Amino acid sequence: MNQGERGRERWVLPEVGRRRFLIGAAAATTVVLVGCGSPSDDGPGRSGSPTAPRKAVDPVDAPAAGADGDVFTLGVASGDPTTTSVILWTRLASDPTADDGAGGLGDDDIAIAWDLAADADFSRVLASELISAKAAHGHSVHVDAQGLEAGTDYWYRFRYGDQTSTVGRTATLPDGSPDAFGLAVVNCQMYEGGAYGAYRNLVDEDVDLVVHLGDYIYEYPGGEGAGRHSLPNRMLTTVGDYRLRYASYKLDPDLQAAHARFPFVATWDDHEVANNYMGDTVPGDATPEQVEERKAAAYQAWWENMPARLDPPDGPDLAVYRDFTMGDLATLYLLDERQDSAEPPCRDTSTAGLDYGNCDDVDGEDRTRLGADQEAWLADALGGSATRWNLLGNPVVLAGIDAGQDESAFYLDTWDGFPDARKRLIAQLADVDNPVVLTGDYHAGMVLDVHEVPFDQDTPVVAPEFMAPPISSALFDADVTGRTPQLRQQINEYGYLVVAVTPDELTATFRVVDDVADPDTAISTAAVWTVAAGDPIAQQT
Ligand code: FE
Ligand code: CA
């Protein structure tokens, strides 16, 4: 590959379904970087037609290594599969803990090769091309491997000089009428909170896709002394800070193994930017301009580090809401509940930025949670759903939790701080087949009933809500059953949720680790709940 080719980028529209187009309309620019040109990727047949099986190809020669040291220190990942394509990710860093977050690779773009194969040994390579890992993108690449077959496993790797990355395994989404589809739901993985034994066990689960509901990183100083500490040891504010934090987390071998084993789809919650940020506000005295600057830095680093089918952010804006369809079996709607949200009501500094309490000012039809664009997109997407199950990837709890003891008190950065917006969302869920809400953020496992009117047990149940336990972030641990009648079960454990979907039934299995401090920890099942199609009342088995 010569320098001229190295500098060339191709921007290609992803396959545009109706909903994808609507996302594109909302986001203005849904385009995907597919890499720089080997001559073969200029023709219209580059990826083959979606229905014709790919022919085996010879791997391209890897570009000569110019950088010193192993550049594949941060692992590989795949994500955002469709029935015919998947995003393949890596981020190069020869010195991943360098304090400036640049990974030791300076300002030059670096050419690498990527290969996709039909087998783990790469005896049948189906695609092999060169791509530029751009310094402006933190030396990350997001390859859109197209022309694949539905519901099929693939293997991928990256090469640079004589270095070869870990081999990743991925899969496209099924089409038609699948008999089953399995998800793992993960969230809240504070590095300092424990080892990633949950991820070590997750690689052995029989699931097709991992859904990350946010708090992939935390923004606090990493600390020092005994125990696990991420870098840097300062509050994250700059893009270099956030890049270094992601690198620090991604050096964990169990997190790398989970990414290498399954495709991920990820949204975010607050800590990808700052605790309880909402719209252009954070608890404290930062100005909206300062919050926007921090959001821009955080969004840039998030995009660089996630295998997401999204174009790079432009400042403090990145539309991450999107949906995934598993034939006629299920649709997953992944939401962003921070970026365009109104400020929680009655925010004051005496509650340490937790937005905790009770407050009449929660009311107000104009108090948005999702922002107008996302709310319109979701209404349209749900309205057009033709699948048996409709799964909401919902970062913060919807059904309502009254965590007060003697009197009511709520975490007002959850949907409890946005009752009118919540009412609109619940009304939309009531209109689709078999809605199921999948939730994170609270640092507990929970099963809740989403009632038409939260906390009013006399109103119908619209959907079950399953809250995934945290991977490693400190447990919430307080018993909230007293004032929350819609809470069916609370599980104060670390782990993840496995959701198995069939046409007749959805099964939610709470998998919990014995010891969050131990990467070799055993895992066990704390609870199994089922939801029969046509009945929103979950049953414990
Ligand atoms: Fe969290
Ligand atoms: Ca959170």
XYZ file of C-alpha atoms and ligand atoms in Angstrom:
543
model
C 0.000 0.000 0.000
C 1.404 3.398 -0.904
C 1.008 6.669 0.922
C -1.613 7.893 -1.487
C -3.810 4.932 -0.780
C -3.203 5.217 2.912
C -4.695 8.687 2.937
C -7.842 7.705 1.104
C -11.003 7.091 3.040
C -14.225 5.640 1.848
C -17.514 6.601 3.427
C -20.358 4.303 2.585
C -23.962 4.355 3.634
C -24.838 1.258 5.623
C -27.743 -0.827 4.512
C -30.705 1.403 4.914
C -33.897 -0.118 6.226
C -36.834 2.058 7.063
C -35.879 2.468 10.663
C -32.232 2.809 9.930
C -33.126 5.613 7.593
C -35.066 7.308 10.343
C -32.074 7.032 12.620
C -30.051 8.522 9.832
C -32.517 11.348 9.477
C -32.355 12.038 13.188
C -28.617 11.795 13.298
C -28.253 13.634 9.985
C -25.247 11.514 9.077
C -25.397 7.787 9.569
C -22.341 6.780 7.628
C -19.681 4.278 8.412
C -15.976 4.407 7.931
C -15.031 1.282 6.073
C -11.415 1.884 5.567
C -8.924 2.875 2.991
C -8.530 1.426 -0.319
C -7.167 -1.702 -1.600
C -8.085 -1.480 -5.265
C -10.717 -4.163 -4.887
C -12.902 -2.100 -2.596
C -13.667 0.542 -5.190
C -15.969 -1.577 -7.298
C -19.645 -1.958 -6.576
C -19.141 -5.656 -5.943
C -16.634 -5.052 -3.148
C -18.666 -6.811 -0.528
C -20.601 -9.096 -2.793
C -24.346 -8.999 -2.991
C -26.042 -9.699 0.335
C -27.459 -12.969 -0.971
C -24.453 -14.416 -2.779
C -22.062 -16.326 -0.514
C -18.624 -14.802 -0.465
C -15.817 -16.581 -2.260
C -12.567 -17.275 -0.446
C -9.804 -14.722 -1.097
C -6.070 -14.530 -0.471
C -5.118 -12.388 2.524
C -3.475 -9.084 1.618
C 0.089 -8.475 2.758
C 0.234 -6.709 6.103
C 1.788 -3.242 5.938
C 5.366 -3.092 7.196
C 5.564 -2.279 10.894
C 6.869 1.230 11.521
C 5.869 1.555 15.159
C 7.884 -0.150 17.885
C 6.361 -2.811 20.085
C 3.115 -4.751 20.022
C 0.335 -2.502 18.751
C -2.514 -4.948 19.471
C -2.541 -4.441 23.228
C -6.186 -3.417 23.566
C -7.753 -6.471 21.977
C -10.408 -6.719 19.306
C -14.174 -6.344 19.303
C -17.157 -6.590 17.014
C -20.556 -5.040 17.212
C -23.758 -3.686 15.740
C -24.418 -6.714 13.538
C -27.095 -6.689 10.870
C -28.206 -9.706 8.854
C -25.460 -8.999 6.310
C -22.735 -7.043 8.084
C -20.888 -6.427 11.328
C -18.480 -3.789 12.618
C -14.964 -5.058 13.418
C -12.955 -2.976 15.845
C -9.495 -2.583 17.208
C -7.498 0.311 18.588
C -3.744 0.364 18.296
C -1.549 1.266 21.257
C 2.066 0.239 21.738
C 2.235 2.127 25.057
C -1.385 1.987 26.224
C -0.687 3.559 29.624
C 1.102 6.636 28.244
C -0.248 9.566 30.261
C -1.374 11.588 27.231
C -3.734 8.801 26.160
C -2.133 8.633 22.688
C -1.029 5.020 23.164
C 2.584 5.767 22.282
C 1.780 6.103 18.595
C 2.048 9.834 18.036
C 0.293 11.780 15.303
C 0.728 9.487 12.300
C -2.040 7.383 10.848
C -1.081 3.691 10.728
C -2.072 1.205 8.029
C -3.051 -2.301 9.126
C -4.724 -5.274 7.453
C -7.963 -6.935 8.525
C -9.174 -10.424 7.635
C -12.566 -12.076 8.024
C -12.869 -15.847 7.738
C -15.468 -18.592 7.807
C -13.415 -20.594 10.311
C -11.260 -20.025 13.382
C -8.107 -21.186 11.567
C -8.527 -18.704 8.722
C -8.265 -21.480 6.164
C -11.184 -19.866 4.338
C -10.601 -16.101 4.322
C -13.630 -14.252 2.926
C -12.374 -10.690 3.085
C -8.952 -9.142 3.521
C -8.216 -5.468 3.126
C -6.107 -2.582 4.350
C -7.416 0.146 6.594
C -5.957 3.254 8.157
C -5.991 3.595 11.951
C -6.197 7.346 12.206
C -4.493 9.322 14.931
C -7.518 11.621 14.930
C -9.598 8.568 15.882
C -7.257 7.467 18.661
C -5.796 4.885 16.237
C -9.066 2.984 16.298
C -10.635 1.290 13.282
C -14.279 0.488 12.621
C -14.440 -1.901 9.668
C -17.890 -2.500 8.193
C -17.592 -6.101 6.970
C -20.448 -6.452 4.494
C -21.956 -9.042 2.208
C -22.272 -11.687 4.935
C -24.902 -14.346 5.489
C -27.578 -14.037 8.152
C -27.297 -15.883 11.447
C -23.738 -17.018 10.697
C -20.543 -17.085 12.763
C -17.380 -15.445 11.431
C -13.829 -14.972 12.721
C -11.691 -11.868 12.281
C -8.207 -10.553 13.051
C -5.939 -7.627 12.323
C -2.324 -7.702 11.123
C 0.581 -5.240 11.184
C 4.054 -6.268 10.020
C 4.562 -9.690 11.577
C 2.128 -8.964 14.402
C -1.317 -10.542 14.453
C -4.083 -9.565 16.859
C -6.155 -11.912 18.950
C -8.715 -13.714 16.808
C -12.257 -12.495 17.417
C -15.448 -14.426 16.802
C -18.610 -12.680 15.732
C -22.003 -13.387 14.201
C -24.562 -11.714 12.010
C -28.180 -11.348 13.129
C -30.672 -13.977 12.013
C -33.413 -13.244 9.511
C -36.679 -15.038 8.847
C -38.278 -16.744 11.832
C -35.587 -17.689 14.371
C -36.426 -20.376 16.931
C -34.349 -18.659 19.578
C -32.055 -15.737 20.265
C -29.904 -15.144 23.350
C -28.681 -11.891 24.860
C -26.424 -11.134 27.784
C -27.121 -7.783 29.447
C -24.205 -6.101 31.223
C -23.550 -2.732 32.843
C -21.636 -0.818 35.522
C -18.092 -2.145 35.452
C -16.102 0.188 37.687
C -12.539 -1.071 37.439
C -11.765 -0.244 41.053
C -14.908 -2.065 42.219
C -13.667 -5.554 41.452
C -12.229 -7.994 38.956
C -13.999 -8.927 35.736
C -14.763 -12.497 36.790
C -18.279 -11.921 35.473
C -16.828 -11.406 31.995
C -14.552 -14.427 32.419
C -17.670 -16.535 32.971
C -19.713 -14.762 30.335
C -17.548 -16.153 27.522
C -18.970 -19.628 28.271
C -22.619 -18.560 28.023
C -24.742 -19.636 25.095
C -25.748 -16.187 23.856
C -25.669 -14.463 20.493
C -25.148 -10.830 21.473
C -23.999 -8.797 24.481
C -25.972 -5.641 25.286
C -24.059 -3.017 27.295
C -26.342 -0.541 29.042
C -23.640 1.856 30.168
C -21.173 2.851 32.843
C -18.544 1.084 30.726
C -16.023 3.396 32.411
C -16.201 5.714 35.417
C -14.747 9.205 35.296
C -13.261 9.441 38.794
C -9.532 9.526 39.622
C -8.244 5.957 39.465
C -6.572 6.179 42.863
C -3.419 4.438 44.021
C -2.213 1.895 46.527
C -3.409 -1.679 47.001
C -6.116 -3.024 44.710
C -7.127 -2.348 41.121
C -6.670 1.180 39.822
C -7.392 2.554 36.405
C -5.485 5.427 34.824
C -5.214 8.341 35.016
C -5.328 9.235 38.708
C -7.313 12.397 38.041
C -10.884 13.329 37.197
C -11.400 12.840 33.462
C -11.948 16.014 31.484
C -9.922 15.909 28.236
C -10.078 13.510 25.293
C -6.615 12.274 26.308
C -7.930 11.508 29.807
C -10.908 9.557 28.491
C -8.756 7.707 25.938
C -6.367 6.636 28.683
C -9.244 5.498 30.897
C -10.691 3.280 28.131
C -7.223 1.859 27.420
C -6.747 1.163 31.093
C -10.022 -0.790 31.287
C -9.428 -2.554 27.985
C -6.103 -3.959 29.160
C -8.154 -6.301 31.353
C -7.874 -9.778 29.758
C -11.385 -10.858 30.756
C -13.006 -7.795 29.222
C -10.933 -8.403 26.078
C -12.009 -12.055 26.005
C -15.703 -11.154 26.216
C -15.339 -8.687 23.350
C -13.424 -11.243 21.291
C -16.108 -13.881 21.878
C -19.358 -11.996 21.191
C -20.554 -9.022 19.203
C -21.584 -6.165 21.516
C -24.176 -3.454 21.118
C -23.610 -0.591 23.515
C -25.339 2.523 24.684
C -24.091 4.707 27.515
C -25.239 6.019 30.857
C -23.858 8.905 32.911
C -20.338 7.811 33.880
C -19.107 7.688 30.294
C -19.098 11.477 30.803
C -19.680 12.390 34.479
C -21.816 11.270 37.399
C -25.470 12.262 36.869
C -24.827 14.501 33.885
C -28.104 15.329 32.188
C -28.209 17.301 28.961
C -25.692 20.092 29.438
C -25.699 19.934 33.223
C -23.757 18.143 35.926
C -24.260 18.448 39.685
C -22.047 21.320 40.827
C -21.212 24.653 39.274
C -19.899 23.803 35.791
C -21.342 26.015 33.062
C -23.229 24.481 30.115
C -20.267 25.399 27.900
C -17.903 23.493 30.175
C -20.232 20.474 30.215
C -20.468 20.524 26.413
C -16.698 20.552 26.124
C -16.461 17.572 28.443
C -19.216 15.752 26.570
C -17.366 16.298 23.279
C -14.172 14.781 24.737
C -16.034 11.869 26.321
C -18.161 11.103 23.244
C -15.078 11.127 21.025
C -13.306 8.574 23.224
C -16.477 6.455 23.617
C -16.894 6.270 19.841
C -13.220 5.396 19.369
C -13.504 2.532 21.855
C -16.846 0.960 20.927
C -17.508 -1.332 17.941
C -20.514 0.798 17.007
C -22.019 1.446 13.583
C -21.907 5.201 14.025
C -19.994 7.980 12.365
C -17.520 9.868 14.562
C -19.075 12.495 16.823
C -18.936 16.133 15.925
C -18.516 17.978 19.214
C -20.984 17.238 22.043
C -23.488 15.465 19.764
C -23.676 11.783 18.924
C -26.989 10.041 18.269
C -26.426 6.565 19.734
C -30.055 5.371 19.898
C -30.659 2.609 17.376
C -32.416 -0.712 16.979
C -31.581 -4.293 16.062
C -34.012 -6.793 14.561
C -33.806 -10.546 15.022
C -36.035 -11.688 12.139
C -39.676 -11.699 13.216
C -38.713 -12.809 16.734
C -37.542 -9.668 18.488
C -36.439 -6.076 18.156
C -34.037 -4.430 20.572
C -34.349 -0.652 20.944
C -31.232 0.823 22.501
C -31.824 4.170 24.211
C -29.738 7.172 25.295
C -31.181 8.648 28.493
C -28.566 11.308 29.224
C -27.499 13.398 26.243
C -30.646 15.457 25.672
C -32.329 15.003 29.013
C -33.731 17.825 31.094
C -31.993 18.478 34.412
C -33.327 16.458 37.356
C -35.676 18.582 39.443
C -34.693 20.074 42.806
C -31.026 19.404 42.237
C -28.934 20.711 45.088
C -25.418 20.233 46.296
C -26.406 18.845 49.703
C -27.129 15.424 48.209
C -23.625 14.916 46.838
C -24.868 15.072 43.270
C -27.090 12.027 43.697
C -30.301 13.867 42.821
C -31.948 12.014 45.685
C -35.155 13.065 47.360
C -38.728 13.976 46.600
C -39.879 16.983 44.698
C -43.103 18.259 43.136
C -41.195 19.827 40.283
C -40.821 16.441 38.599
C -44.067 17.260 36.804
C -44.116 19.053 33.483
C -44.950 17.801 30.031
C -41.972 19.621 28.574
C -39.477 17.847 30.833
C -37.852 15.542 28.302
C -35.903 12.397 29.042
C -35.028 11.230 25.531
C -35.015 14.526 23.652
C -37.478 15.297 20.865
C -35.584 13.523 18.069
C -35.111 10.268 19.940
C -38.669 10.315 21.265
C -40.033 10.720 17.730
C -37.748 7.976 16.440
C -38.830 5.577 19.180
C -42.521 6.285 18.649
C -42.115 5.526 14.969
C -39.945 2.453 15.519
C -42.311 0.937 18.084
C -45.301 1.881 15.941
C -43.830 0.019 12.978
C -42.700 -3.053 14.899
C -43.612 -6.384 13.334
C -41.764 -8.622 15.806
C -43.120 -10.929 18.507
C -41.012 -9.361 21.278
C -40.024 -5.738 21.741
C -37.050 -5.316 24.048
C -36.171 -1.901 25.411
C -32.470 -1.372 26.162
C -33.198 1.191 28.845
C -30.222 2.438 30.889
C -32.117 3.651 33.999
C -35.056 2.119 35.839
C -38.502 2.727 34.339
C -40.961 1.026 36.718
C -40.117 3.376 39.600
C -38.222 2.776 42.828
C -39.046 4.552 46.086
C -35.821 4.151 48.030
C -36.984 6.207 51.029
C -37.477 4.695 54.455
C -39.762 6.881 56.592
C -40.851 9.016 53.665
C -40.663 8.786 49.884
C -37.344 9.446 48.211
C -36.286 8.753 44.645
C -33.163 8.902 42.541
C -34.469 11.679 40.346
C -32.036 10.989 37.512
C -33.990 7.775 36.839
C -37.375 7.864 35.110
C -38.835 8.800 38.551
C -37.649 12.348 37.834
C -39.561 12.444 34.519
C -43.109 11.180 35.139
C -44.723 12.832 32.123
C -42.106 11.585 29.698
C -42.392 8.168 31.364
C -46.151 8.183 30.868
C -45.662 8.758 27.142
C -43.155 5.916 26.900
C -45.326 3.476 28.857
C -48.292 4.326 26.623
C -46.166 3.458 23.584
C -45.066 0.185 25.147
C -48.700 -0.682 25.840
C -49.325 -0.572 22.089
C -46.682 -3.106 20.994
C -46.558 -6.895 21.229
C -44.757 -8.260 24.277
C -42.694 -5.319 25.493
C -39.889 -6.221 27.915
C -37.701 -3.610 29.588
C -34.005 -4.355 30.160
C -32.348 -1.962 32.582
C -29.074 -1.101 34.285
C -27.601 1.689 36.437
C -28.928 0.807 39.899
C -26.143 -1.588 40.941
C -28.561 -4.368 41.806
C -30.432 -7.132 40.093
C -34.182 -6.539 40.103
C -37.444 -7.771 38.644
C -40.181 -5.150 38.497
C -43.616 -4.713 36.978
C -44.018 -1.624 34.823
C -47.574 -0.541 35.610
C -49.567 1.818 33.457
C -49.259 4.227 36.392
C -46.074 3.447 38.337
C -46.675 2.687 42.026
C -50.413 2.221 41.353
C -50.956 -1.519 41.642
C -54.558 -1.113 40.512
C -53.457 -0.192 37.003
C -52.515 -2.890 34.493
C -48.990 -4.225 34.113
C -47.699 -3.106 30.716
C -44.291 -4.836 30.717
C -41.908 -6.736 32.936
C -38.624 -4.997 33.726
C -35.400 -6.919 34.361
C -32.491 -4.984 35.846
C -29.045 -6.469 35.180
C -26.750 -6.668 38.210
C -23.483 -4.709 37.971
C -20.342 -6.373 36.615
C -18.208 -4.808 39.380
C -19.518 -1.403 40.530
C -20.263 -1.233 44.285
C -23.646 -2.724 45.112
C -26.519 -0.415 45.954
C -27.403 -2.889 48.720
C -30.257 -1.006 50.435
C -33.561 -2.861 50.623
C -36.149 -0.885 48.641
C -38.960 -3.429 48.778
C -40.842 -1.484 51.486
C -42.126 1.417 49.422
C -41.962 -0.157 45.964
C -44.837 -2.630 45.587
C -44.044 -3.214 41.894
C -40.676 -4.686 42.863
C -40.947 -8.479 42.572
C -37.393 -9.412 43.529
C -34.169 -7.642 44.517
C -30.842 -9.437 44.095
C -27.873 -7.702 45.732
C -25.161 -9.481 43.758
C -22.639 -8.824 40.965
C -22.931 -10.480 37.571
C -25.085 -10.162 34.470
C -28.428 -11.097 33.023
C -28.988 -13.722 30.333
C -32.144 -13.270 28.275
C -33.253 -16.182 26.083
C -36.054 -15.416 23.644
C -38.229 -17.924 21.782
C -41.517 -17.300 19.996
C -43.469 -18.530 23.032
C -41.389 -17.434 25.978
C -38.701 -15.120 27.287
C -36.444 -16.368 30.082
C -34.387 -13.986 32.224
C -31.607 -15.672 34.213
C -29.671 -13.744 36.856
C -26.070 -14.999 36.839
C -24.080 -13.879 39.882
C -20.440 -14.281 40.895
C -19.279 -15.697 44.230
C -16.532 -13.116 44.759
C -16.265 -9.910 42.761
C -12.640 -9.466 43.859
C -11.591 -12.774 42.285
C -11.136 -12.982 38.489
C -11.363 -16.777 38.775
C -14.624 -16.637 40.707
C -17.321 -19.239 40.202
C -20.710 -18.150 38.899
C -24.164 -19.391 39.745
C -27.796 -18.719 38.987
C -29.577 -16.539 41.554
C -33.004 -16.517 39.921
C -34.845 -17.490 36.748
C -37.966 -15.666 35.576
C -40.084 -16.413 32.544
C -42.489 -14.297 30.531
C -45.042 -16.056 28.341
C -45.907 -14.349 25.075
C -49.171 -12.530 25.581
C -48.838 -12.151 29.365
C -46.738 -9.296 30.811
C -46.676 -10.793 34.316
C -43.279 -12.453 34.847
C -43.229 -15.757 36.725
C -40.365 -17.010 38.871
C -39.465 -20.608 38.149
Fe -23.051 2.515 37.471
Ca -25.344 5.202 36.068
